PDB file of C-alpha atoms and ligand atoms in Angstrom:
ATOM      1  CA  UNK O   1     172.645  87.660 234.094  1.00  0.00           C
ATOM      2  CA  UNK O   2     169.768  89.767 232.801  1.00  0.00           C
ATOM      3  CA  UNK O   3     166.186  88.560 232.226  1.00  0.00           C
ATOM      4  CA  UNK O   4     164.937  91.625 230.338  1.00  0.00           C
ATOM      5  CA  UNK O   5     163.803  91.086 226.750  1.00  0.00           C
ATOM      6  CA  UNK O   6     165.731  91.547 223.514  1.00  0.00           C
ATOM      7  CA  UNK O   7     164.086  94.253 221.382  1.00  0.00           C
ATOM      8  CA  UNK O   8     164.055  93.688 217.618  1.00  0.00           C
ATOM      9  CA  UNK O   9     162.551  95.922 214.940  1.00  0.00           C
ATOM     10  CA  UNK O  10     162.186  96.073 211.178  1.00  0.00           C
ATOM     11  CA  UNK O  11     160.123  97.900 208.585  1.00  0.00           C
ATOM     12  CA  UNK O  12     157.981  94.764 208.375  1.00  0.00           C
ATOM     13  CA  UNK O  13     158.400  91.028 208.604  1.00  0.00           C
ATOM     14  CA  UNK O  14     161.998  90.645 207.392  1.00  0.00           C
ATOM     15  CA  UNK O  15     163.396  91.062 210.917  1.00  0.00           C
ATOM     16  CA  UNK O  16     161.682  87.807 211.821  1.00  0.00           C
ATOM     17  CA  UNK O  17     164.636  86.043 210.129  1.00  0.00           C
ATOM     18  CA  UNK O  18     166.631  87.374 213.102  1.00  0.00           C
ATOM     19  CA  UNK O  19     163.951  86.329 215.619  1.00  0.00           C
ATOM     20  CA  UNK O  20     163.923  82.791 214.186  1.00  0.00           C
ATOM     21  CA  UNK O  21     167.682  82.510 214.688  1.00  0.00           C
ATOM     22  CA  UNK O  22     167.518  84.043 218.204  1.00  0.00           C
ATOM     23  CA  UNK O  23     164.823  81.521 219.163  1.00  0.00           C
ATOM     24  CA  UNK O  24     167.092  78.737 217.933  1.00  0.00           C
ATOM     25  CA  UNK O  25     170.284  80.001 219.626  1.00  0.00           C
ATOM     26  CA  UNK O  26     168.863  81.287 222.904  1.00  0.00           C
ATOM     27  CA  UNK O  27     165.343  79.858 223.289  1.00  0.00           C
ATOM     28  CA  UNK O  28     165.015  81.002 226.906  1.00  0.00           C
ATOM     29  CA  UNK O  29     165.149  84.722 226.005  1.00  0.00           C
ATOM     30  CA  UNK O  30     162.030  86.898 225.780  1.00  0.00           C
ATOM     31  CA  UNK O  31     161.743  88.922 222.578  1.00  0.00           C
ATOM     32  CA  UNK O  32     159.827  92.114 221.856  1.00  0.00           C
ATOM     33  CA  UNK O  33     159.404  92.571 218.091  1.00  0.00           C
ATOM     34  CA  UNK O  34     158.098  95.606 216.258  1.00  0.00           C
ATOM     35  CA  UNK O  35     157.336  95.428 212.514  1.00  0.00           C
ATOM     36  CA  UNK O  36     156.255  98.684 210.895  1.00  0.00           C
ATOM     37  CA  UNK O  37     154.014  96.917 208.371  1.00  0.00           C
ATOM     38  CA  UNK O  38     151.835 100.000 207.822  1.00  0.00           C
ATOM     39  CA  UNK O  39     154.821 101.988 206.517  1.00  0.00           C
ATOM     40  CA  UNK O  40     156.817  99.311 204.691  1.00  0.00           C
ATOM     41  CA  UNK O  41     158.816  99.700 202.466  1.00  0.00           C
ATOM     42  CA  UNK O  42     161.480 101.885 204.043  1.00  0.00           C
ATOM     43  CA  UNK O  43     163.967 101.060 201.305  1.00  0.00           C
ATOM     44  CA  UNK O  44     162.435 103.327 198.668  1.00  0.00           C
ATOM     45  CA  UNK O  45     162.280 106.377 200.996  1.00  0.00           C
ATOM     46  CA  UNK O  46     164.622 109.276 201.648  1.00  0.00           C
ATOM     47  CA  UNK O  47     167.357 109.210 204.276  1.00  0.00           C
ATOM     48  CA  UNK O  48     165.419 111.754 206.415  1.00  0.00           C
ATOM     49  CA  UNK O  49     162.213 109.709 206.415  1.00  0.00           C
ATOM     50  CA  UNK O  50     164.048 106.456 207.191  1.00  0.00           C
ATOM     51  CA  UNK O  51     165.848 108.156 210.114  1.00  0.00           C
ATOM     52  CA  UNK O  52     162.577 109.599 211.421  1.00  0.00           C
ATOM     53  CA  UNK O  53     160.819 106.194 211.287  1.00  0.00           C
ATOM     54  CA  UNK O  54     163.832 104.414 212.802  1.00  0.00           C
ATOM     55  CA  UNK O  55     163.920 106.850 215.768  1.00  0.00           C
ATOM     56  CA  UNK O  56     160.204 106.277 216.387  1.00  0.00           C
ATOM     57  CA  UNK O  57     160.728 102.508 216.218  1.00  0.00           C
ATOM     58  CA  UNK O  58     163.619 102.683 218.698  1.00  0.00           C
ATOM     59  CA  UNK O  59     161.621 104.886 221.113  1.00  0.00           C
ATOM     60  CA  UNK O  60     158.710 102.445 220.939  1.00  0.00           C
ATOM     61  CA  UNK O  61     160.988  99.488 221.711  1.00  0.00           C
ATOM     62  CA  UNK O  62     162.566 101.483 224.578  1.00  0.00           C
ATOM     63  CA  UNK O  63     159.160 101.724 226.259  1.00  0.00           C
ATOM     64  CA  UNK O  64     159.574  98.022 227.058  1.00  0.00           C
ATOM     65  CA  UNK O  65     162.032  96.462 229.443  1.00  0.00           C
ATOM     66  CA  UNK O  66     164.800  95.597 226.956  1.00  0.00           C
ATOM     67  CA  UNK O  67     168.502  94.886 227.445  1.00  0.00           C
ATOM     68  CA  UNK O  68     169.507  95.104 223.775  1.00  0.00           C
ATOM     69  CA  UNK O  69     167.968  96.692 220.678  1.00  0.00           C
ATOM     70  CA  UNK O  70     168.514  95.104 217.265  1.00  0.00           C
ATOM     71  CA  UNK O  71     167.711  96.967 214.050  1.00  0.00           C
ATOM     72  CA  UNK O  72     166.984  93.817 212.030  1.00  0.00           C
ATOM     73  CA  UNK O  73     166.506  95.927 208.935  1.00  0.00           C
ATOM     74  CA  UNK O  74     169.210  96.379 206.313  1.00  0.00           C
ATOM     75  CA  UNK O  75     167.819  99.729 205.286  1.00  0.00           C
ATOM     76  CA  UNK O  76     167.785 101.257 208.780  1.00  0.00           C
ATOM     77  CA  UNK O  77     171.195  99.774 209.617  1.00  0.00           C
ATOM     78  CA  UNK O  78     172.751 101.168 206.432  1.00  0.00           C
ATOM     79  CA  UNK O  79     171.232 104.612 206.659  1.00  0.00           C
ATOM     80  CA  UNK O  80     172.126 104.976 210.344  1.00  0.00           C
ATOM     81  CA  UNK O  81     175.622 103.626 209.686  1.00  0.00           C
ATOM     82  CA  UNK O  82     177.752 102.834 212.694  1.00  0.00           C
ATOM     83  CA  UNK O  83     177.407 106.177 214.438  1.00  0.00           C
ATOM     84  CA  UNK O  84     175.348 107.225 217.461  1.00  0.00           C
ATOM     85  CA  UNK O  85     171.693 106.207 217.778  1.00  0.00           C
ATOM     86  CA  UNK O  86     168.818 107.238 220.020  1.00  0.00           C
ATOM     87  CA  UNK O  87     169.091 103.920 221.901  1.00  0.00           C
ATOM     88  CA  UNK O  88     170.922 105.799 224.701  1.00  0.00           C
ATOM     89  CA  UNK O  89     172.425 103.509 227.338  1.00  0.00           C
ATOM     90  CA  UNK O  90     170.825 100.377 225.906  1.00  0.00           C
ATOM     91  CA  UNK O  91     173.250  98.350 223.765  1.00  0.00           C
ATOM     92  CA  UNK O  92     172.303  98.608 220.086  1.00  0.00           C
ATOM     93  CA  UNK O  93     173.290  96.788 216.922  1.00  0.00           C
ATOM     94  CA  UNK O  94     172.242  96.829 213.294  1.00  0.00           C
ATOM     95  CA  UNK O  95     172.912  94.111 210.723  1.00  0.00           C
ATOM     96  CA  UNK O  96     175.769  95.898 208.959  1.00  0.00           C
ATOM     97  CA  UNK O  97     178.811  94.952 211.049  1.00  0.00           C
ATOM     98  CA  UNK O  98     177.762  91.346 211.812  1.00  0.00           C
ATOM     99  CA  UNK O  99     177.157  90.577 208.114  1.00  0.00           C
ATOM    100  CA  UNK O 100     180.316  92.426 206.985  1.00  0.00           C
ATOM    101  CA  UNK O 101     182.492  90.587 209.540  1.00  0.00           C
ATOM    102  CA  UNK O 102     181.225  87.175 208.469  1.00  0.00           C
ATOM    103  CA  UNK O 103     181.607  87.974 204.765  1.00  0.00           C
ATOM    104  CA  UNK O 104     185.188  89.135 205.329  1.00  0.00           C
ATOM    105  CA  UNK O 105     186.025  85.956 207.191  1.00  0.00           C
ATOM    106  CA  UNK O 106     184.579  83.588 204.568  1.00  0.00           C
ATOM    107  CA  UNK O 107     185.629  85.160 201.257  1.00  0.00           C
ATOM    108  CA  UNK O 108     188.544  83.373 199.630  1.00  0.00           C
ATOM    109  CA  UNK O 109     188.928  85.436 196.465  1.00  0.00           C
ATOM    110  CA  UNK O 110     188.271  88.838 198.079  1.00  0.00           C
ATOM    111  CA  UNK O 111     185.160  89.608 196.005  1.00  0.00           C
ATOM    112  CA  UNK O 112     181.943  90.151 197.956  1.00  0.00           C
ATOM    113  CA  UNK O 113     178.532  90.879 196.454  1.00  0.00           C
ATOM    114  CA  UNK O 114     175.941  92.856 198.424  1.00  0.00           C
ATOM    115  CA  UNK O 115     172.263  93.085 197.566  1.00  0.00           C
ATOM    116  CA  UNK O 116     169.751  95.257 199.378  1.00  0.00           C
ATOM    117  CA  UNK O 117     167.101  97.903 199.004  1.00  0.00           C
ATOM    118  CA  UNK O 118     167.741 101.074 196.986  1.00  0.00           C
ATOM    119  CA  UNK O 119     168.455 103.073 200.181  1.00  0.00           C
ATOM    120  CA  UNK O 120     170.895 100.421 201.436  1.00  0.00           C
ATOM    121  CA  UNK O 121     172.914 100.299 198.224  1.00  0.00           C
ATOM    122  CA  UNK O 122     172.784 104.100 197.774  1.00  0.00           C
ATOM    123  CA  UNK O 123     174.237 104.579 201.283  1.00  0.00           C
ATOM    124  CA  UNK O 124     177.410 102.623 200.397  1.00  0.00           C
ATOM    125  CA  UNK O 125     177.466 101.534 204.054  1.00  0.00           C
ATOM    126  CA  UNK O 126     178.236  97.861 203.399  1.00  0.00           C
ATOM    127  CA  UNK O 127     181.231  98.776 201.241  1.00  0.00           C
ATOM    128  CA  UNK O 128     182.506 101.078 203.983  1.00  0.00           C
ATOM    129  CA  UNK O 129     182.021  98.455 206.713  1.00  0.00           C
ATOM    130  CA  UNK O 130     183.716  95.717 204.646  1.00  0.00           C
ATOM    131  CA  UNK O 131     186.682  97.882 203.643  1.00  0.00           C
ATOM    132  CA  UNK O 132     187.019  98.967 207.278  1.00  0.00           C
ATOM    133  CA  UNK O 133     187.727  95.314 208.103  1.00  0.00           C
ATOM    134  CA  UNK O 134     189.586  94.232 204.937  1.00  0.00           C
ATOM    135  CA  UNK O 135     190.602  97.201 202.758  1.00  0.00           C
ATOM    136  CA  UNK O 136     191.758  94.995 199.862  1.00  0.00           C
ATOM    137  CA  UNK O 137     188.347  93.358 199.346  1.00  0.00           C
ATOM    138  CA  UNK O 138     186.240  94.490 196.396  1.00  0.00           C
ATOM    139  CA  UNK O 139     182.533  94.970 196.941  1.00  0.00           C
ATOM    140  CA  UNK O 140     179.972  94.746 194.154  1.00  0.00           C
ATOM    141  CA  UNK O 141     176.519  96.001 195.122  1.00  0.00           C
ATOM    142  CA  UNK O 142     173.127  95.984 193.454  1.00  0.00           C
ATOM    143  CA  UNK O 143     169.701  97.062 194.636  1.00  0.00           C
ATOM    144  CA  UNK O 144     166.830  94.627 194.143  1.00  0.00           C
ATOM    145  CA  UNK O 145     163.640  96.679 194.589  1.00  0.00           C
ATOM    146  CA  UNK O 146     161.296  93.922 193.375  1.00  0.00           C
ATOM    147  CA  UNK O 147     162.480  91.329 195.909  1.00  0.00           C
ATOM    148  CA  UNK O 148     160.509  92.728 198.863  1.00  0.00           C
ATOM    149  CA  UNK O 149     157.160  92.786 196.979  1.00  0.00           C
ATOM    150  CA  UNK O 150     157.868  89.262 195.680  1.00  0.00           C
ATOM    151  CA  UNK O 151     158.421  88.032 199.232  1.00  0.00           C
ATOM    152  CA  UNK O 152     155.458  89.939 200.685  1.00  0.00           C
ATOM    153  CA  UNK O 153     153.210  88.505 197.969  1.00  0.00           C
ATOM    154  CA  UNK O 154     154.290  84.902 198.414  1.00  0.00           C
ATOM    155  CA  UNK O 155     156.394  84.457 195.237  1.00  0.00           C
ATOM    156  CA  UNK O 156     158.855  82.460 197.282  1.00  0.00           C
ATOM    157  CA  UNK O 157     159.004  78.985 195.720  1.00  0.00           C
ATOM    158  CA  UNK O 158     162.444  78.014 194.438  1.00  0.00           C
ATOM    159  CA  UNK O 159     161.065  77.350 190.939  1.00  0.00           C
ATOM    160  CA  UNK O 160     158.680  80.270 190.655  1.00  0.00           C
ATOM    161  CA  UNK O 161     159.327  81.513 187.097  1.00  0.00           C
ATOM    162  CA  UNK O 162     158.740  85.188 187.966  1.00  0.00           C
ATOM    163  CA  UNK O 163     161.131  85.063 190.912  1.00  0.00           C
ATOM    164  CA  UNK O 164     163.750  83.205 188.864  1.00  0.00           C
ATOM    165  CA  UNK O 165     163.602  85.862 186.149  1.00  0.00           C
ATOM    166  CA  UNK O 166     163.894  88.752 188.614  1.00  0.00           C
ATOM    167  CA  UNK O 167     166.747  87.024 190.442  1.00  0.00           C
ATOM    168  CA  UNK O 168     168.651  86.629 187.180  1.00  0.00           C
ATOM    169  CA  UNK O 169     168.029  90.256 186.222  1.00  0.00           C
ATOM    170  CA  UNK O 170     169.418  91.628 189.493  1.00  0.00           C
ATOM    171  CA  UNK O 171     172.200  89.134 190.133  1.00  0.00           C
ATOM    172  CA  UNK O 172     173.702  88.801 186.649  1.00  0.00           C
ATOM    173  CA  UNK O 173     176.070  91.806 187.085  1.00  0.00           C
ATOM    174  CA  UNK O 174     177.253  90.470 190.456  1.00  0.00           C
ATOM    175  CA  UNK O 175     177.731  86.909 189.206  1.00  0.00           C
ATOM    176  CA  UNK O 176     179.712  88.236 186.226  1.00  0.00           C
ATOM    177  CA  UNK O 177     182.252  89.762 188.625  1.00  0.00           C
ATOM    178  CA  UNK O 178     182.997  86.304 190.072  1.00  0.00           C
ATOM    179  CA  UNK O 179     182.086  86.980 193.716  1.00  0.00           C
ATOM    180  CA  UNK O 180     182.458  83.982 196.041  1.00  0.00           C
ATOM    181  CA  UNK O 181     180.339  85.500 198.842  1.00  0.00           C
ATOM    182  CA  UNK O 182     176.968  87.223 198.666  1.00  0.00           C
ATOM    183  CA  UNK O 183     175.452  89.229 201.518  1.00  0.00           C
ATOM    184  CA  UNK O 184     171.656  89.302 201.608  1.00  0.00           C
ATOM    185  CA  UNK O 185     171.737  92.870 202.942  1.00  0.00           C
ATOM    186  CA  UNK O 186     167.978  93.026 203.357  1.00  0.00           C
ATOM    187  CA  UNK O 187     166.335  90.831 205.958  1.00  0.00           C
ATOM    188  CA  UNK O 188     163.503  89.868 203.582  1.00  0.00           C
ATOM    189  CA  UNK O 189     165.767  88.143 201.087  1.00  0.00           C
ATOM    190  CA  UNK O 190     166.452  84.862 202.971  1.00  0.00           C
ATOM    191  CA  UNK O 191     162.873  83.886 202.149  1.00  0.00           C
ATOM    192  CA  UNK O 192     163.942  83.560 198.490  1.00  0.00           C
ATOM    193  CA  UNK O 193     167.379  82.241 199.389  1.00  0.00           C
ATOM    194  CA  UNK O 194     166.905  79.007 197.390  1.00  0.00           C
ATOM    195  CA  UNK O 195     166.202  80.853 194.150  1.00  0.00           C
ATOM    196  CA  UNK O 196     169.186  83.148 194.800  1.00  0.00           C
ATOM    197  CA  UNK O 197     171.517  80.252 195.685  1.00  0.00           C
ATOM    198  CA  UNK O 198     170.417  78.241 192.625  1.00  0.00           C
ATOM    199  CA  UNK O 199     171.303  81.146 190.372  1.00  0.00           C
ATOM    200  CA  UNK O 200     174.611  82.023 192.035  1.00  0.00           C
ATOM    201  CA  UNK O 201     175.810  78.398 192.117  1.00  0.00           C
ATOM    202  CA  UNK O 202     177.109  76.230 194.930  1.00  0.00           C
ATOM    203  CA  UNK O 203     180.548  77.866 195.105  1.00  0.00           C
ATOM    204  CA  UNK O 204     179.069  81.126 196.383  1.00  0.00           C
ATOM    205  CA  UNK O 205     178.507  81.434 200.143  1.00  0.00           C
ATOM    206  CA  UNK O 206     175.228  83.176 200.936  1.00  0.00           C
ATOM    207  CA  UNK O 207     175.122  85.281 204.106  1.00  0.00           C
ATOM    208  CA  UNK O 208     171.814  86.196 205.726  1.00  0.00           C
ATOM    209  CA  UNK O 209     172.100  89.509 207.575  1.00  0.00           C
ATOM    210  CA  UNK O 210     169.196  88.577 209.899  1.00  0.00           C
ATOM    211  CA  UNK O 211     170.893  85.360 211.002  1.00  0.00           C
ATOM    212  CA  UNK O 212     174.268  87.052 211.412  1.00  0.00           C
ATOM    213  CA  UNK O 213     172.919  89.771 213.668  1.00  0.00           C
ATOM    214  CA  UNK O 214     171.268  87.113 215.864  1.00  0.00           C
ATOM    215  CA  UNK O 215     174.596  85.293 216.278  1.00  0.00           C
ATOM    216  CA  UNK O 216     176.312  88.621 216.958  1.00  0.00           C
ATOM    217  CA  UNK O 217     173.693  89.493 219.608  1.00  0.00           C
ATOM    218  CA  UNK O 218     174.166  86.153 221.307  1.00  0.00           C
ATOM    219  CA  UNK O 219     177.941  86.673 221.567  1.00  0.00           C
ATOM    220  CA  UNK O 220     177.506  90.291 222.658  1.00  0.00           C
ATOM    221  CA  UNK O 221     175.132  89.352 225.498  1.00  0.00           C
ATOM    222  CA  UNK O 222     177.351  86.466 226.529  1.00  0.00           C
ATOM    223  CA  UNK O 223     180.406  88.749 226.577  1.00  0.00           C
ATOM    224  CA  UNK O 224     178.582  91.229 228.816  1.00  0.00           C
ATOM    225  CA  UNK O 225     177.194  88.463 231.051  1.00  0.00           C
ATOM    226  CA  UNK O 226     173.686  89.581 230.094  1.00  0.00           C
ATOM    227  CA  UNK O 227     172.135  86.318 228.919  1.00  0.00           C
ATOM    228  CA  UNK O 228     168.983  85.183 230.685  1.00  0.00           C
ATOM    229  CA  UNK O 229     169.122  82.406 233.278  1.00  0.00           C
ATOM    230  CA  UNK O 230     165.438  81.557 232.703  1.00  0.00           C
ATOM    231  CA  UNK O 231     164.997  77.796 232.705  1.00  0.00           C
ATOM    232  CA  UNK O 232     161.789  77.645 230.701  1.00  0.00           C
ATOM    233  CA  UNK O 233     161.299  78.758 227.096  1.00  0.00           C
ATOM    234  CA  UNK O 234     161.029  82.531 226.598  1.00  0.00           C
ATOM    235  CA  UNK O 235     158.099  84.205 224.847  1.00  0.00           C
ATOM    236  CA  UNK O 236     157.914  86.415 221.790  1.00  0.00           C
ATOM    237  CA  UNK O 237     155.642  89.460 221.850  1.00  0.00           C
ATOM    238  CA  UNK O 238     154.976  91.063 218.489  1.00  0.00           C
ATOM    239  CA  UNK O 239     153.778  94.584 217.718  1.00  0.00           C
ATOM    240  CA  UNK O 240     152.734  95.686 214.266  1.00  0.00           C
ATOM    241  CA  UNK O 241     151.530  99.026 212.917  1.00  0.00           C
ATOM    242  CA  UNK O 242     149.045  97.340 210.539  1.00  0.00           C
ATOM    243  CA  UNK O 243     146.589  94.471 211.028  1.00  0.00           C
ATOM    244  CA  UNK O 244     147.569  91.931 213.726  1.00  0.00           C
ATOM    245  CA  UNK O 245     145.679  89.201 211.832  1.00  0.00           C
ATOM    246  CA  UNK O 246     147.620  89.824 208.626  1.00  0.00           C
ATOM    247  CA  UNK O 247     150.884  89.906 210.563  1.00  0.00           C
ATOM    248  CA  UNK O 248     150.086  86.557 212.126  1.00  0.00           C
ATOM    249  CA  UNK O 249     149.158  85.049 208.772  1.00  0.00           C
ATOM    250  CA  UNK O 250     152.304  86.230 206.974  1.00  0.00           C
ATOM    251  CA  UNK O 251     154.777  85.785 209.845  1.00  0.00           C
ATOM    252  CA  UNK O 252     154.662  82.000 209.626  1.00  0.00           C
ATOM    253  CA  UNK O 253     156.492  82.086 206.279  1.00  0.00           C
ATOM    254  CA  UNK O 254     159.403  83.729 208.120  1.00  0.00           C
ATOM    255  CA  UNK O 255     159.281  81.838 211.402  1.00  0.00           C
ATOM    256  CA  UNK O 256     158.417  78.344 210.253  1.00  0.00           C
ATOM    257  CA  UNK O 257     156.052  76.448 212.512  1.00  0.00           C
ATOM    258  CA  UNK O 258     154.914  78.818 215.263  1.00  0.00           C
ATOM    259  CA  UNK O 259     154.948  82.426 216.441  1.00  0.00           C
ATOM    260  CA  UNK O 260     155.340  81.465 220.103  1.00  0.00           C
ATOM    261  CA  UNK O 261     153.594  84.616 221.249  1.00  0.00           C
ATOM    262  CA  UNK O 262     150.851  87.181 220.760  1.00  0.00           C
ATOM    263  CA  UNK O 263     150.536  89.931 218.156  1.00  0.00           C
ATOM    264  CA  UNK O 264     149.309  93.414 219.079  1.00  0.00           C
ATOM    265  CA  UNK O 265     148.523  96.378 216.888  1.00  0.00           C
ATOM    266  CA  UNK O 266     150.170  99.766 217.569  1.00  0.00           C
ATOM    267  CA  UNK O 267     148.810 102.945 215.996  1.00  0.00           C
ATOM    268  CA  UNK O 268     151.179 105.245 214.103  1.00  0.00           C
ATOM    269  CA  UNK O 269     150.067 108.058 216.461  1.00  0.00           C
ATOM    270  CA  UNK O 270     151.349 105.960 219.367  1.00  0.00           C
ATOM    271  CA  UNK O 271     154.732 105.620 217.640  1.00  0.00           C
ATOM    272  CA  UNK O 272     154.944 109.338 216.996  1.00  0.00           C
ATOM    273  CA  UNK O 273     153.992 110.193 220.566  1.00  0.00           C
ATOM    274  CA  UNK O 274     156.548 107.665 221.925  1.00  0.00           C
ATOM    275  CA  UNK O 275     159.204 109.558 219.990  1.00  0.00           C
ATOM    276  CA  UNK O 276     157.989 112.986 221.181  1.00  0.00           C
ATOM    277  CA  UNK O 277     158.059 112.172 224.909  1.00  0.00           C
TER     278      UNK O 277
HETATM  279  N1  LIG Z   1     163.530  94.461 205.768  1.00  0.00           N
HETATM  280  C1  LIG Z   1     163.928  95.654 205.059  1.00  0.00           C
HETATM  281  C2  LIG Z   1     165.455  95.702 204.948  1.00  0.00           C
HETATM  282  O1  LIG Z   1     166.128  94.888 205.494  1.00  0.00           O
HETATM  283  C3  LIG Z   1     163.392  95.693 203.650  1.00  0.00           C
HETATM  284  C4  LIG Z   1     162.055  96.209 203.409  1.00  0.00           C
HETATM  285  C5  LIG Z   1     161.964  97.710 203.230  1.00  0.00           C
HETATM  286  O2  LIG Z   1     162.251  98.249 202.139  1.00  0.00           O
HETATM  287  O3  LIG Z   1     161.548  98.317 204.182  1.00  0.00           O
HETATM  288  O4  LIG Z   1     165.985  96.555 204.317  1.00  0.00           O
END
């Protein structure tokens, strides 16, 4: 048993898709969330910059009493790969392996599509993770750079004509290959899941990387006997590098009805100094 919090971070709000699932699966856990909304997007940046930001995010999370750190960001998870991280002794997971494992277990025709940010697709990390589990599977990837701005600007309705057009543009090459499974390799994309699912058709299984990492975390903590024994509901504490008010306003689209916790602003200088200590 361990009553420390679960630390979750993302370049912005996308990681809240993981928090929503954690709250559903293990409502008695406390969660510390950091969203780097002042520096989003990560997905258009270089490998070096993404690594630098990710290390600062991890160091900031480590300043709290956490028992597990989750990189609920497809970009960070892909660029870091499955190697060593600065999390030290604290268990760490990204979204890569959880999403790849689920995709490999559900595909029937052995064709998996992966969509993500430019950095995620460029890294080839999903392909590597999937072929590490099932070498015979073919992986068709495409980057969807306009999806994050669409989500952040509220173009999220299933029938939004702009979103439908962009979805078709990015997903046509993947659909043409006849995939039966599609990984939403960026944690922002579940917010436009309906538009994506409508275009791909009902025979294609859609996998949300944020949800998968939450399920993975639950099993990991259970396996290590590190789940909380708290009887009452846990609390979420959010940190953001941009306005706390804006975070609160936009977070509801990701979390549904309530934030269940307070939002605090963290300066970028505080992040940098956390990483330099
Ligand atoms: N949530 C981030 C991811 O999963 C996408 C946004 C970004 O480009 O930083 O990749």
